[in-house]
CSV table of C-alpha atoms in Angstrom, one decimal:
chain,number,residue,atom,x,y,z
A,1,UNK,CA,302.0,-25.7,-96.4
A,2,UNK,CA,300.2,-23.5,-99.0
A,3,UNK,CA,302.7,-20.8,-98.9
A,4,UNK,CA,305.5,-23.3,-99.4
A,5,UNK,CA,303.8,-24.3,-102.6
A,6,UNK,CA,303.8,-20.8,-103.9
A,7,UNK,CA,300.2,-20.1,-103.1
A,8,UNK,CA,299.0,-16.9,-101.6
A,9,UNK,CA,297.0,-17.7,-98.4
A,10,UNK,CA,295.8,-16.0,-95.3
A,11,UNK,CA,294.4,-17.4,-92.1
A,12,UNK,CA,291.0,-16.1,-91.0
A,13,UNK,CA,289.3,-16.8,-87.6
A,14,UNK,CA,285.8,-18.2,-88.0
A,15,UNK,CA,284.7,-16.2,-85.0
A,16,UNK,CA,285.1,-13.1,-87.2
A,17,UNK,CA,282.7,-14.6,-89.8
A,18,UNK,CA,280.2,-17.1,-88.5
A,19,UNK,CA,277.6,-15.5,-86.3
A,20,UNK,CA,275.5,-18.0,-84.3
A,21,UNK,CA,272.9,-18.2,-81.7
A,22,UNK,CA,273.9,-18.9,-78.1
A,23,UNK,CA,273.1,-22.7,-78.1
A,24,UNK,CA,276.6,-23.5,-76.9
A,25,UNK,CA,278.0,-26.8,-78.0
A,26,UNK,CA,275.5,-27.1,-80.9
A,27,UNK,CA,275.1,-23.6,-82.2
A,28,UNK,CA,273.2,-22.6,-85.4
A,29,UNK,CA,274.4,-19.9,-87.8
A,30,UNK,CA,272.5,-16.6,-88.2
A,31,UNK,CA,272.7,-16.4,-92.0
A,32,UNK,CA,271.9,-12.8,-92.5
A,33,UNK,CA,274.6,-11.5,-90.2
A,34,UNK,CA,277.0,-14.3,-91.3
A,35,UNK,CA,276.5,-13.5,-95.0
A,36,UNK,CA,277.3,-9.9,-94.5
A,37,UNK,CA,280.6,-10.7,-92.7
A,38,UNK,CA,281.7,-13.4,-95.0
A,39,UNK,CA,281.2,-11.3,-98.1
A,40,UNK,CA,283.0,-8.3,-96.6
A,41,UNK,CA,285.9,-10.3,-95.3
A,42,UNK,CA,286.5,-13.1,-97.8
A,43,UNK,CA,285.5,-11.8,-101.2
A,44,UNK,CA,288.2,-9.1,-101.3
A,45,UNK,CA,290.8,-11.8,-100.5
A,46,UNK,CA,289.5,-14.1,-103.2
A,47,UNK,CA,289.4,-11.3,-105.7
A,48,UNK,CA,293.0,-10.5,-104.9
A,49,UNK,CA,294.0,-14.1,-105.6
A,50,UNK,CA,294.5,-14.9,-101.9
A,51,UNK,CA,293.2,-18.2,-100.5
A,52,UNK,CA,291.4,-17.7,-97.2
A,53,UNK,CA,292.0,-20.6,-94.7
A,54,UNK,CA,289.2,-20.4,-92.2
A,55,UNK,CA,289.0,-22.3,-88.9
A,56,UNK,CA,286.3,-24.9,-88.8
A,57,UNK,CA,283.9,-26.0,-86.1
A,58,UNK,CA,283.6,-22.6,-84.3
A,59,UNK,CA,281.7,-19.3,-84.5
A,60,UNK,CA,280.7,-16.6,-82.1
A,61,UNK,CA,277.5,-14.9,-80.9
A,62,UNK,CA,276.6,-11.4,-81.9
A,63,UNK,CA,278.3,-10.4,-78.6
A,64,UNK,CA,281.5,-12.1,-79.7
A,65,UNK,CA,281.3,-15.1,-77.3
A,66,UNK,CA,282.9,-18.2,-79.0
A,67,UNK,CA,280.5,-21.1,-79.8
A,68,UNK,CA,281.0,-24.5,-81.3
A,69,UNK,CA,278.8,-26.0,-84.1
A,70,UNK,CA,278.5,-29.5,-82.7
A,71,UNK,CA,279.3,-32.8,-84.5
A,72,UNK,CA,280.3,-32.5,-88.1
A,73,UNK,CA,281.2,-28.9,-87.4
A,74,UNK,CA,284.1,-28.4,-89.8
A,75,UNK,CA,282.2,-29.7,-92.8
A,76,UNK,CA,279.2,-27.7,-91.7
A,77,UNK,CA,281.5,-24.6,-91.5
A,78,UNK,CA,282.4,-25.2,-95.2
A,79,UNK,CA,278.8,-25.4,-96.4
A,80,UNK,CA,277.9,-22.3,-94.4
A,81,UNK,CA,280.7,-20.3,-96.0
A,82,UNK,CA,279.7,-21.8,-99.4
A,83,UNK,CA,276.2,-20.6,-99.0
A,84,UNK,CA,277.1,-17.1,-97.8
A,85,UNK,CA,279.7,-16.3,-100.6
A,86,UNK,CA,277.9,-17.9,-102.6
A,87,UNK,CA,280.1,-20.7,-104.1
A,88,UNK,CA,279.5,-22.5,-107.4
A,89,UNK,CA,280.3,-25.8,-105.6
A,90,UNK,CA,281.4,-26.9,-102.1
A,91,UNK,CA,284.1,-29.6,-102.0
A,92,UNK,CA,284.4,-31.7,-98.8
A,93,UNK,CA,287.7,-33.7,-98.6
A,94,UNK,CA,287.4,-36.9,-96.5
A,95,UNK,CA,289.1,-40.3,-96.4
A,96,UNK,CA,286.8,-42.3,-98.7
A,97,UNK,CA,285.9,-42.0,-102.4
A,98,UNK,CA,282.6,-40.2,-101.9
A,99,UNK,CA,279.3,-41.6,-100.8
A,100,UNK,CA,279.1,-45.4,-101.1
A,101,UNK,CA,276.2,-47.8,-101.5
A,102,UNK,CA,277.2,-49.4,-98.2
A,103,UNK,CA,280.0,-49.4,-95.6
A,104,UNK,CA,282.8,-51.2,-97.5
A,105,UNK,CA,283.9,-52.8,-94.2
A,106,UNK,CA,280.6,-54.7,-94.2
A,107,UNK,CA,280.1,-55.0,-98.0
A,108,UNK,CA,283.4,-55.3,-99.7
A,109,UNK,CA,281.6,-54.9,-103.1
A,110,UNK,CA,280.2,-51.5,-102.2
A,111,UNK,CA,280.8,-48.9,-104.8
A,112,UNK,CA,281.0,-45.1,-105.0
A,113,UNK,CA,277.9,-43.3,-106.2
A,114,UNK,CA,278.6,-40.8,-109.0
A,115,UNK,CA,275.8,-38.6,-107.8
A,116,UNK,CA,273.1,-38.5,-105.1
A,117,UNK,CA,270.3,-36.1,-104.2
A,118,UNK,CA,270.3,-33.9,-101.1
A,119,UNK,CA,267.3,-35.8,-99.7
A,120,UNK,CA,268.9,-39.2,-100.2
A,121,UNK,CA,272.3,-38.3,-98.7
A,122,UNK,CA,270.5,-36.7,-95.7
A,123,UNK,CA,268.6,-40.0,-95.1
A,124,UNK,CA,271.8,-42.0,-95.3
A,125,UNK,CA,273.7,-39.7,-93.0
A,126,UNK,CA,270.9,-39.6,-90.5
A,127,UNK,CA,270.9,-43.4,-90.4
A,128,UNK,CA,274.6,-44.0,-89.8
A,129,UNK,CA,276.6,-43.2,-93.0
A,130,UNK,CA,279.5,-41.2,-91.5
A,131,UNK,CA,280.8,-39.6,-94.7
A,132,UNK,CA,278.6,-36.5,-94.1
A,133,UNK,CA,276.9,-35.3,-90.9
A,134,UNK,CA,273.1,-34.8,-91.5
A,135,UNK,CA,273.2,-31.0,-90.9
A,136,UNK,CA,276.1,-30.4,-93.3
A,137,UNK,CA,273.9,-30.4,-96.4
A,138,UNK,CA,271.2,-28.1,-95.0
A,139,UNK,CA,272.8,-24.7,-95.8
A,140,UNK,CA,273.6,-25.4,-99.4
A,141,UNK,CA,270.5,-27.6,-100.2
A,142,UNK,CA,268.2,-24.7,-99.3
A,143,UNK,CA,269.6,-22.6,-102.3
A,144,UNK,CA,270.8,-25.4,-104.6
A,145,UNK,CA,274.6,-25.3,-104.3
A,146,UNK,CA,276.1,-28.7,-105.2
A,147,UNK,CA,278.5,-30.5,-102.8
A,148,UNK,CA,281.2,-32.8,-104.1
A,149,UNK,CA,282.6,-35.4,-101.6
A,150,UNK,CA,286.3,-36.3,-102.4
A,151,UNK,CA,289.1,-38.4,-101.0
A,152,UNK,CA,292.1,-36.5,-99.9
A,153,UNK,CA,294.2,-39.7,-100.3
A,154,UNK,CA,293.1,-40.2,-103.9
A,155,UNK,CA,292.5,-36.7,-105.2
A,156,UNK,CA,292.2,-37.9,-108.8
A,157,UNK,CA,289.0,-39.8,-108.0
A,158,UNK,CA,285.9,-37.9,-109.0
A,159,UNK,CA,284.0,-38.7,-105.8
A,160,UNK,CA,280.3,-38.1,-105.4
A,161,UNK,CA,278.3,-35.0,-106.5
A,162,UNK,CA,275.4,-34.2,-104.2
A,163,UNK,CA,272.7,-32.0,-105.8
A,164,UNK,CA,269.0,-31.5,-106.0
A,165,UNK,CA,268.1,-33.6,-109.1
A,166,UNK,CA,270.5,-36.5,-109.1
A,167,UNK,CA,269.7,-39.3,-111.5
A,168,UNK,CA,270.7,-42.9,-111.1
A,169,UNK,CA,269.9,-46.2,-112.7
A,170,UNK,CA,269.4,-48.0,-109.4
A,171,UNK,CA,266.2,-48.0,-107.4
A,172,UNK,CA,268.1,-48.2,-104.2
A,173,UNK,CA,271.0,-45.8,-103.7
A,174,UNK,CA,272.4,-47.0,-100.4
A,175,UNK,CA,271.9,-49.2,-97.3
A,176,UNK,CA,273.2,-48.3,-93.9
A,177,UNK,CA,272.7,-49.2,-90.3
A,178,UNK,CA,272.7,-47.7,-86.8
A,179,UNK,CA,273.7,-49.9,-83.9
A,180,UNK,CA,273.7,-49.7,-80.1
A,181,UNK,CA,270.0,-49.0,-80.0
A,182,UNK,CA,267.0,-50.0,-77.9
A,183,UNK,CA,263.3,-50.4,-78.9
A,184,UNK,CA,260.9,-49.2,-76.2
A,185,UNK,CA,257.3,-50.4,-76.3
A,186,UNK,CA,254.3,-49.1,-74.5
A,187,UNK,CA,251.6,-51.7,-74.6
A,188,UNK,CA,248.1,-52.1,-73.2
A,189,UNK,CA,244.5,-52.6,-74.2
A,190,UNK,CA,243.5,-49.6,-72.2
A,191,UNK,CA,245.2,-47.3,-74.8
A,192,UNK,CA,242.5,-48.1,-77.4
A,193,UNK,CA,240.7,-45.0,-78.5
A,194,UNK,CA,242.2,-42.8,-75.7
A,195,UNK,CA,243.5,-39.5,-77.1
A,196,UNK,CA,246.8,-38.1,-76.1
A,197,UNK,CA,248.7,-41.2,-75.0
A,198,UNK,CA,251.2,-40.9,-77.8
A,199,UNK,CA,251.7,-37.2,-77.1
A,200,UNK,CA,252.4,-37.8,-73.5
A,201,UNK,CA,254.9,-40.6,-74.3
A,202,UNK,CA,256.8,-38.5,-76.7
A,203,UNK,CA,256.7,-35.5,-74.4
A,204,UNK,CA,258.2,-37.7,-71.7
A,205,UNK,CA,261.0,-38.8,-74.1
A,206,UNK,CA,261.7,-35.2,-74.9
A,207,UNK,CA,261.9,-34.3,-71.3
A,208,UNK,CA,264.6,-36.9,-70.8
A,209,UNK,CA,266.8,-35.2,-73.5
A,210,UNK,CA,266.8,-38.2,-75.9
A,211,UNK,CA,266.1,-38.2,-79.6
A,212,UNK,CA,263.7,-40.7,-81.2
A,213,UNK,CA,265.2,-42.4,-84.3
A,214,UNK,CA,262.1,-44.3,-85.4
A,215,UNK,CA,258.4,-44.7,-84.4
A,216,UNK,CA,255.7,-47.3,-85.2
A,217,UNK,CA,252.2,-47.8,-83.8
A,218,UNK,CA,249.9,-50.7,-84.3
A,219,UNK,CA,246.6,-49.9,-86.1
A,220,UNK,CA,244.7,-51.4,-83.0
A,221,UNK,CA,246.2,-48.5,-81.0
A,222,UNK,CA,247.3,-51.1,-78.3
A,223,UNK,CA,251.0,-50.7,-78.9
A,224,UNK,CA,253.4,-47.8,-79.6
A,225,UNK,CA,257.1,-48.6,-80.1
A,226,UNK,CA,260.0,-46.3,-80.7
A,227,UNK,CA,263.8,-46.6,-81.0
A,228,UNK,CA,266.3,-44.6,-79.0
A,229,UNK,CA,270.1,-45.0,-78.3
A,230,UNK,CA,270.8,-47.5,-75.7
A,231,UNK,CA,272.8,-45.0,-73.6
A,232,UNK,CA,269.6,-42.9,-73.3
A,233,UNK,CA,267.3,-45.8,-72.5
A,234,UNK,CA,267.3,-45.8,-68.6
A,235,UNK,CA,266.2,-42.1,-68.5
A,236,UNK,CA,263.7,-42.6,-71.3
A,237,UNK,CA,262.0,-45.6,-69.6
A,238,UNK,CA,261.9,-43.7,-66.2
A,239,UNK,CA,260.4,-40.6,-67.8
A,240,UNK,CA,257.7,-42.6,-69.7
A,241,UNK,CA,256.8,-44.7,-66.7
A,242,UNK,CA,256.5,-41.5,-64.7
A,243,UNK,CA,254.2,-39.8,-67.3
A,244,UNK,CA,252.0,-42.9,-67.5
A,245,UNK,CA,252.1,-43.8,-63.8
A,246,UNK,CA,248.3,-43.7,-63.3
A,247,UNK,CA,247.6,-45.8,-66.4
A,248,UNK,CA,250.1,-48.4,-65.3
A,249,UNK,CA,248.5,-48.5,-61.8
A,250,UNK,CA,245.0,-48.9,-63.3
A,251,UNK,CA,246.2,-51.6,-65.7
A,252,UNK,CA,245.2,-49.5,-68.8
A,253,UNK,CA,248.8,-49.9,-69.8
A,254,UNK,CA,250.4,-53.3,-69.2
A,255,UNK,CA,254.0,-52.4,-69.3
A,256,UNK,CA,256.8,-50.2,-70.7
A,257,UNK,CA,259.2,-52.8,-72.2
A,258,UNK,CA,262.7,-52.4,-73.6
A,259,UNK,CA,264.4,-54.5,-76.2
A,260,UNK,CA,268.2,-54.0,-76.2
A,261,UNK,CA,270.9,-54.8,-78.8
A,262,UNK,CA,269.0,-53.9,-81.9
A,263,UNK,CA,269.9,-52.0,-85.1
A,264,UNK,CA,268.0,-50.0,-87.6
A,265,UNK,CA,268.7,-50.9,-91.3
A,266,UNK,CA,267.8,-48.0,-93.6
A,267,UNK,CA,267.2,-48.7,-97.3
A,268,UNK,CA,267.3,-45.4,-99.1
A,269,UNK,CA,266.5,-44.3,-102.7
A,270,UNK,CA,264.4,-41.8,-104.5
A,271,UNK,CA,263.8,-44.5,-107.2
A,272,UNK,CA,261.5,-46.4,-104.7
A,273,UNK,CA,258.8,-43.7,-105.1
A,274,UNK,CA,255.7,-45.1,-106.8
A,275,UNK,CA,257.3,-48.5,-107.6
A,276,UNK,CA,255.4,-51.5,-106.2
A,277,UNK,CA,257.2,-54.5,-104.8
A,278,UNK,CA,260.2,-52.8,-103.3
A,279,UNK,CA,259.3,-53.7,-99.7
A,280,UNK,CA,258.6,-57.3,-100.6
A,281,UNK,CA,262.1,-57.6,-102.2
A,282,UNK,CA,263.7,-56.1,-99.0
A,283,UNK,CA,261.7,-58.4,-96.7
A,284,UNK,CA,262.3,-61.4,-99.0
A,285,UNK,CA,266.1,-60.8,-98.9
A,286,UNK,CA,266.1,-60.9,-95.1
A,287,UNK,CA,263.8,-63.9,-95.0
A,288,UNK,CA,266.1,-65.8,-97.3
A,289,UNK,CA,268.9,-65.4,-94.7
A,290,UNK,CA,266.6,-66.2,-91.7
A,291,UNK,CA,266.7,-62.7,-90.4
A,292,UNK,CA,263.7,-61.7,-88.3
A,293,UNK,CA,262.2,-58.1,-88.6
A,294,UNK,CA,261.1,-56.6,-85.3
A,295,UNK,CA,259.6,-53.4,-86.6
A,296,UNK,CA,259.1,-51.5,-89.9
A,297,UNK,CA,258.6,-47.8,-90.8
A,298,UNK,CA,258.3,-46.0,-94.1
A,299,UNK,CA,257.9,-42.3,-94.6
A,300,UNK,CA,255.3,-40.8,-97.0
A,301,UNK,CA,258.2,-39.5,-99.1
A,302,UNK,CA,259.0,-43.2,-100.0
A,303,UNK,CA,262.7,-42.3,-99.8
A,304,UNK,CA,263.4,-44.7,-96.9
A,305,UNK,CA,262.3,-48.1,-95.6
A,306,UNK,CA,263.6,-48.6,-92.1
A,307,UNK,CA,263.7,-52.0,-90.4
A,308,UNK,CA,264.6,-53.0,-86.9
A,309,UNK,CA,266.6,-56.2,-86.5
A,310,UNK,CA,268.7,-57.8,-83.8
A,311,UNK,CA,272.1,-56.2,-83.7
A,312,UNK,CA,273.8,-59.5,-84.4
A,313,UNK,CA,272.0,-59.7,-87.7
A,314,UNK,CA,272.7,-56.1,-88.9
A,315,UNK,CA,275.8,-56.8,-91.1
A,316,UNK,CA,274.2,-59.8,-92.8
A,317,UNK,CA,271.0,-57.8,-93.3
A,318,UNK,CA,272.9,-55.0,-95.1
A,319,UNK,CA,274.8,-57.5,-97.3
A,320,UNK,CA,271.6,-59.4,-98.3
A,321,UNK,CA,269.7,-56.3,-99.3
A,322,UNK,CA,272.8,-54.9,-101.1
A,323,UNK,CA,273.0,-58.1,-103.1
A,324,UNK,CA,269.2,-58.3,-103.7
A,325,UNK,CA,269.2,-55.0,-105.6
A,326,UNK,CA,272.4,-55.6,-107.4
A,327,UNK,CA,274.2,-52.6,-106.0
A,328,UNK,CA,277.5,-54.3,-106.4
A,329,UNK,CA,277.1,-54.9,-110.2
A,330,UNK,CA,276.6,-51.4,-111.6
């Protein structure tokens, strides 16, 4: 296609360029080796006016054994190459007009953000925004190369610029949701003041191969709850009950309980830092719609307030918070 348009182009296999570890299926690049190969192979082509077209998603170990980079692998390939060259900017072409304040299928009034910070887009992508995979940003964020997210169907649209010090007039930059989740609770008065319970719980979850998306613990130390994907829940509950078998038999822990069909709503924005009243507006927006909050978590960075609600309430929760902060009006 490029040659037919009069452009000089050449195919290059990524296995010649991207050197990875041997974590097959979800490999990580080895940047020192990759940088040397990328510069030796691609820079002469670019300097000669030839566009290299590099295969995405794959790499190879130092021994030349092919590997794959996991979900989001082709975008990730692009930011890896951008870092190694290094590029002035990395453009990612997708099917939407950049990063939006919410999923437009849920919030028709959602709008495209002109710019957003690395940290903010990482939070949004981790909590369900599909425009970028969470690890895509990592290679370029570490050395400050901007990323522009563009729509291949509307190439004239400026899209969203992702960089370190993005400014914006809105306190909240985006709201997103992850569904098909389960909240697992470990409860019991015998946990009070006993060191190591949380460590054993989370070690058990790790042994099951599941990832924890959110954690909360009551200040009384009588309850720990965490959220995992519903598909992982049977193995998670089995592993936790096995790790705490003695405490369950003695009655120190009353039960390991699961609550299915929930969703995490993530409210993201660097503008929340140091501003009082943000949480009350979020909670008030949900209360006005009669939506019950099952659990709450906020990181010390203050970039993200995460709420657990019933899955049936997820869309309405996103819409109500979006409207509360006027994200459809800017």
